[in-house]
């Protein structure tokens, strides 16, 4: 038995992990959409509308991913979070170039999500797309700052909160990977 036999042969376990991720993400996206929608509605700022729209789109994309997973389309279900997360860095920079740290973290997120589920060829393609998004995001970060029409405390608070949440999420993914690799090592012994 090789490592590839163990990893490739447990599509049921991969589906379970992906389902858990998608369910948490649906709740997170719907939870984040409420304050963003209230903020956009309260200040009538078109820039504040971007995260509100993105979180609603993300929530429905995650629901679509769950539907695809229930129908047995694993790769399509995995595409939902990767595509949503891939557009977030550029949207983040469009809102405020001060949020570059958040955008940089978001750029690696699709790769972190896909690692345990894809083969090396698919992972290379996702990495290439992430690098292209990083290039576009870095270029957008140098554009002149725009007036976003929100109180001055909103953007720094959002950037700090997003950094902490994204770091915690990526560390949680690493914890899951650790458990999975430990299980694979035990199966190989």
mmCIF file of C-alpha atoms in Angstrom:
data_model
loop_
_atom_site.group_PDB
_atom_site.id
_atom_site.type_symbol
_atom_site.label_atom_id
_atom_site.label_comp_id
_atom_site.label_asym_id
_atom_site.label_seq_id
_atom_site.Cartn_x
_atom_site.Cartn_y
_atom_site.Cartn_z
ATOM 1 C CA UNK A 1 0.000 0.000 0.000
ATOM 2 C CA UNK A 2 1.340 3.425 -0.911
ATOM 3 C CA UNK A 3 0.457 6.900 0.268
ATOM 4 C CA UNK A 4 -1.378 7.557 -2.988
ATOM 5 C CA UNK A 5 -3.574 4.490 -2.441
ATOM 6 C CA UNK A 6 -4.611 5.781 0.966
ATOM 7 C CA UNK A 7 -5.138 9.386 -0.145
ATOM 8 C CA UNK A 8 -6.837 8.655 -3.461
ATOM 9 C CA UNK A 9 -9.003 5.848 -2.149
ATOM 10 C CA UNK A 10 -10.979 7.774 0.452
ATOM 11 C CA UNK A 11 -13.265 9.979 -1.596
ATOM 12 C CA UNK A 12 -15.948 9.475 1.060
ATOM 13 C CA UNK A 13 -13.685 10.997 3.729
ATOM 14 C CA UNK A 14 -12.740 13.840 1.385
ATOM 15 C CA UNK A 15 -16.413 14.497 0.697
ATOM 16 C CA UNK A 16 -17.089 14.587 4.430
ATOM 17 C CA UNK A 17 -14.311 17.130 5.007
ATOM 18 C CA UNK A 18 -15.487 19.233 2.064
ATOM 19 C CA UNK A 19 -19.106 19.076 3.249
ATOM 20 C CA UNK A 20 -18.041 20.267 6.719
ATOM 21 C CA UNK A 21 -16.065 23.120 5.184
ATOM 22 C CA UNK A 22 -18.934 24.155 2.895
ATOM 23 C CA UNK A 23 -21.508 24.072 5.701
ATOM 24 C CA UNK A 24 -19.323 26.280 7.914
ATOM 25 C CA UNK A 25 -18.644 28.582 4.994
ATOM 26 C CA UNK A 26 -22.347 28.975 4.200
ATOM 27 C CA UNK A 27 -23.017 30.049 7.772
ATOM 28 C CA UNK A 28 -19.975 32.331 7.753
ATOM 29 C CA UNK A 29 -20.938 33.972 4.468
ATOM 30 C CA UNK A 30 -24.535 34.541 5.531
ATOM 31 C CA UNK A 31 -23.297 35.817 8.892
ATOM 32 C CA UNK A 32 -20.876 38.246 7.233
ATOM 33 C CA UNK A 33 -23.413 39.390 4.660
ATOM 34 C CA UNK A 34 -25.746 40.868 7.280
ATOM 35 C CA UNK A 35 -23.372 43.516 8.701
ATOM 36 C CA UNK A 36 -21.999 44.332 5.241
ATOM 37 C CA UNK A 37 -25.516 44.812 3.908
ATOM 38 C CA UNK A 38 -26.460 47.016 6.878
ATOM 39 C CA UNK A 39 -23.274 49.042 6.392
ATOM 40 C CA UNK A 40 -23.910 49.514 2.664
ATOM 41 C CA UNK A 41 -27.548 50.411 3.299
ATOM 42 C CA UNK A 42 -26.763 52.809 6.160
ATOM 43 C CA UNK A 43 -24.060 54.792 4.372
ATOM 44 C CA UNK A 44 -25.381 54.403 0.808
ATOM 45 C CA UNK A 45 -21.814 53.892 -0.368
ATOM 46 C CA UNK A 46 -21.274 52.002 -3.630
ATOM 47 C CA UNK A 47 -17.883 50.836 -2.357
ATOM 48 C CA UNK A 48 -19.483 49.440 0.807
ATOM 49 C CA UNK A 49 -21.880 47.536 -1.451
ATOM 50 C CA UNK A 50 -19.004 45.426 -2.904
ATOM 51 C CA UNK A 51 -18.450 43.253 0.215
ATOM 52 C CA UNK A 52 -22.205 42.968 0.749
ATOM 53 C CA UNK A 53 -22.703 41.615 -2.767
ATOM 54 C CA UNK A 54 -19.647 39.359 -2.551
ATOM 55 C CA UNK A 55 -20.726 37.757 0.713
ATOM 56 C CA UNK A 56 -24.216 37.068 -0.636
ATOM 57 C CA UNK A 57 -22.734 35.599 -3.842
ATOM 58 C CA UNK A 58 -20.310 33.512 -1.766
ATOM 59 C CA UNK A 59 -23.124 32.165 0.417
ATOM 60 C CA UNK A 60 -25.101 31.030 -2.615
ATOM 61 C CA UNK A 61 -21.970 29.628 -4.285
ATOM 62 C CA UNK A 62 -21.297 27.546 -1.176
ATOM 63 C CA UNK A 63 -24.905 26.341 -1.246
ATOM 64 C CA UNK A 64 -24.381 25.402 -4.901
ATOM 65 C CA UNK A 65 -21.206 23.526 -3.872
ATOM 66 C CA UNK A 66 -23.190 21.580 -1.261
ATOM 67 C CA UNK A 67 -25.784 20.718 -3.894
ATOM 68 C CA UNK A 68 -23.079 19.494 -6.276
ATOM 69 C CA UNK A 69 -21.521 17.422 -3.498
ATOM 70 C CA UNK A 70 -24.886 15.797 -2.719
ATOM 71 C CA UNK A 71 -25.198 14.886 -6.407
ATOM 72 C CA UNK A 72 -21.742 13.281 -6.362
ATOM 73 C CA UNK A 73 -19.887 15.967 -8.345
ATOM 74 C CA UNK A 74 -16.887 16.361 -6.042
ATOM 75 C CA UNK A 75 -14.697 18.480 -8.364
ATOM 76 C CA UNK A 76 -17.528 20.936 -9.087
ATOM 77 C CA UNK A 77 -18.264 21.187 -5.374
ATOM 78 C CA UNK A 78 -14.596 21.996 -4.732
ATOM 79 C CA UNK A 79 -14.648 24.661 -7.454
ATOM 80 C CA UNK A 80 -17.267 26.740 -5.605
ATOM 81 C CA UNK A 81 -15.072 27.858 -2.693
ATOM 82 C CA UNK A 82 -11.962 28.157 -4.850
ATOM 83 C CA UNK A 83 -13.620 30.494 -7.363
ATOM 84 C CA UNK A 84 -15.244 32.665 -4.699
ATOM 85 C CA UNK A 85 -12.034 32.975 -2.741
ATOM 86 C CA UNK A 86 -10.069 33.699 -5.918
ATOM 87 C CA UNK A 87 -12.052 36.882 -6.664
ATOM 88 C CA UNK A 88 -11.952 38.185 -3.084
ATOM 89 C CA UNK A 89 -8.390 39.631 -3.181
ATOM 90 C CA UNK A 90 -9.161 41.839 -6.155
ATOM 91 C CA UNK A 91 -12.440 42.985 -4.617
ATOM 92 C CA UNK A 92 -10.662 43.710 -1.345
ATOM 93 C CA UNK A 93 -8.127 45.937 -3.080
ATOM 94 C CA UNK A 94 -10.882 47.707 -5.025
ATOM 95 C CA UNK A 95 -12.481 48.641 -1.709
ATOM 96 C CA UNK A 96 -9.297 49.927 -0.111
ATOM 97 C CA UNK A 97 -5.641 49.643 -1.062
ATOM 98 C CA UNK A 98 -4.917 49.742 2.701
ATOM 99 C CA UNK A 99 -6.193 46.164 2.857
ATOM 100 C CA UNK A 100 -3.260 44.694 0.943
ATOM 101 C CA UNK A 101 -2.309 42.339 3.808
ATOM 102 C CA UNK A 102 -5.802 40.834 3.721
ATOM 103 C CA UNK A 103 -5.669 40.537 -0.070
ATOM 104 C CA UNK A 104 -2.313 38.772 0.097
ATOM 105 C CA UNK A 105 -3.699 36.236 2.557
ATOM 106 C CA UNK A 106 -6.773 35.703 0.401
ATOM 107 C CA UNK A 107 -4.580 34.958 -2.612
ATOM 108 C CA UNK A 108 -3.220 31.761 -1.063
ATOM 109 C CA UNK A 109 -6.573 30.630 0.308
ATOM 110 C CA UNK A 110 -7.764 28.673 -2.797
ATOM 111 C CA UNK A 111 -4.526 26.701 -2.734
ATOM 112 C CA UNK A 112 -4.919 25.960 0.985
ATOM 113 C CA UNK A 113 -8.503 24.815 0.436
ATOM 114 C CA UNK A 114 -7.677 22.559 -2.519
ATOM 115 C CA UNK A 115 -4.483 20.845 -1.277
ATOM 116 C CA UNK A 116 -6.004 17.700 0.218
ATOM 117 C CA UNK A 117 -8.509 17.179 -2.583
ATOM 118 C CA UNK A 118 -6.663 17.562 -5.879
ATOM 119 C CA UNK A 119 -3.929 15.747 -7.753
ATOM 120 C CA UNK A 120 -0.566 17.457 -8.475
ATOM 121 C CA UNK A 121 -1.600 18.601 -11.980
ATOM 122 C CA UNK A 122 -4.774 20.268 -10.688
ATOM 123 C CA UNK A 123 -2.851 21.816 -7.793
ATOM 124 C CA UNK A 124 -0.315 23.314 -10.227
ATOM 125 C CA UNK A 125 -3.161 24.919 -12.193
ATOM 126 C CA UNK A 126 -4.672 26.387 -9.018
ATOM 127 C CA UNK A 127 -1.246 27.721 -7.979
ATOM 128 C CA UNK A 128 -0.748 29.384 -11.385
ATOM 129 C CA UNK A 129 -4.161 31.062 -11.116
ATOM 130 C CA UNK A 130 -3.342 32.190 -7.554
ATOM 131 C CA UNK A 131 -0.068 33.717 -8.785
ATOM 132 C CA UNK A 132 -1.884 35.587 -11.559
ATOM 133 C CA UNK A 133 -4.413 36.880 -9.033
ATOM 134 C CA UNK A 134 -1.534 37.956 -6.765
ATOM 135 C CA UNK A 135 -0.042 39.898 -9.689
ATOM 136 C CA UNK A 136 -3.314 41.687 -10.464
ATOM 137 C CA UNK A 137 -3.966 42.351 -6.779
ATOM 138 C CA UNK A 138 -0.492 43.834 -6.271
ATOM 139 C CA UNK A 139 -0.965 46.074 -9.297
ATOM 140 C CA UNK A 140 -4.368 47.232 -8.023
ATOM 141 C CA UNK A 141 -2.845 48.058 -4.622
ATOM 142 C CA UNK A 142 -0.823 50.867 -6.210
ATOM 143 C CA UNK A 143 -3.802 52.724 -7.596
ATOM 144 C CA UNK A 144 -4.681 56.047 -5.959
ATOM 145 C CA UNK A 145 -6.853 55.778 -2.860
ATOM 146 C CA UNK A 146 -10.533 56.391 -3.404
ATOM 147 C CA UNK A 147 -12.988 57.976 -1.031
ATOM 148 C CA UNK A 148 -15.199 55.187 0.235
ATOM 149 C CA UNK A 149 -17.724 57.271 2.133
ATOM 150 C CA UNK A 150 -17.472 55.363 5.398
ATOM 151 C CA UNK A 151 -16.386 56.511 8.848
ATOM 152 C CA UNK A 152 -12.589 56.423 9.223
ATOM 153 C CA UNK A 153 -12.663 53.597 11.788
ATOM 154 C CA UNK A 154 -14.434 51.090 9.499
ATOM 155 C CA UNK A 155 -11.572 50.126 7.155
ATOM 156 C CA UNK A 156 -8.866 49.639 9.847
ATOM 157 C CA UNK A 157 -11.305 47.645 11.984
ATOM 158 C CA UNK A 158 -12.288 45.487 9.011
ATOM 159 C CA UNK A 159 -8.645 44.903 8.014
ATOM 160 C CA UNK A 160 -7.612 43.883 11.536
ATOM 161 C CA UNK A 161 -10.636 41.619 11.939
ATOM 162 C CA UNK A 162 -10.145 40.019 8.526
ATOM 163 C CA UNK A 163 -6.451 39.358 9.224
ATOM 164 C CA UNK A 164 -7.241 37.591 12.477
ATOM 165 C CA UNK A 165 -10.145 35.585 11.026
ATOM 166 C CA UNK A 166 -8.238 34.558 7.882
ATOM 167 C CA UNK A 167 -5.156 33.578 9.861
ATOM 168 C CA UNK A 168 -7.305 31.507 12.227
ATOM 169 C CA UNK A 169 -9.031 29.835 9.296
ATOM 170 C CA UNK A 170 -5.771 28.932 7.555
ATOM 171 C CA UNK A 171 -4.345 27.593 10.816
ATOM 172 C CA UNK A 172 -7.520 25.514 11.242
ATOM 173 C CA UNK A 173 -6.990 24.083 7.750
ATOM 174 C CA UNK A 174 -3.415 23.180 8.696
ATOM 175 C CA UNK A 175 -4.749 21.429 11.798
ATOM 176 C CA UNK A 176 -7.101 19.365 9.635
ATOM 177 C CA UNK A 177 -4.247 18.529 7.257
ATOM 178 C CA UNK A 178 -2.166 17.407 10.223
ATOM 179 C CA UNK A 179 -4.933 15.034 11.339
ATOM 180 C CA UNK A 180 -5.284 13.701 7.805
ATOM 181 C CA UNK A 181 -1.549 13.151 7.348
ATOM 182 C CA UNK A 182 -1.354 11.438 10.722
ATOM 183 C CA UNK A 183 -4.153 9.087 9.644
ATOM 184 C CA UNK A 184 -2.338 8.359 6.371
ATOM 185 C CA UNK A 185 0.907 7.628 8.235
ATOM 186 C CA UNK A 186 -0.882 5.248 10.581
ATOM 187 C CA UNK A 187 -2.531 3.495 7.614
ATOM 188 C CA UNK A 188 0.878 3.070 5.936
ATOM 189 C CA UNK A 189 2.499 1.497 9.004
#
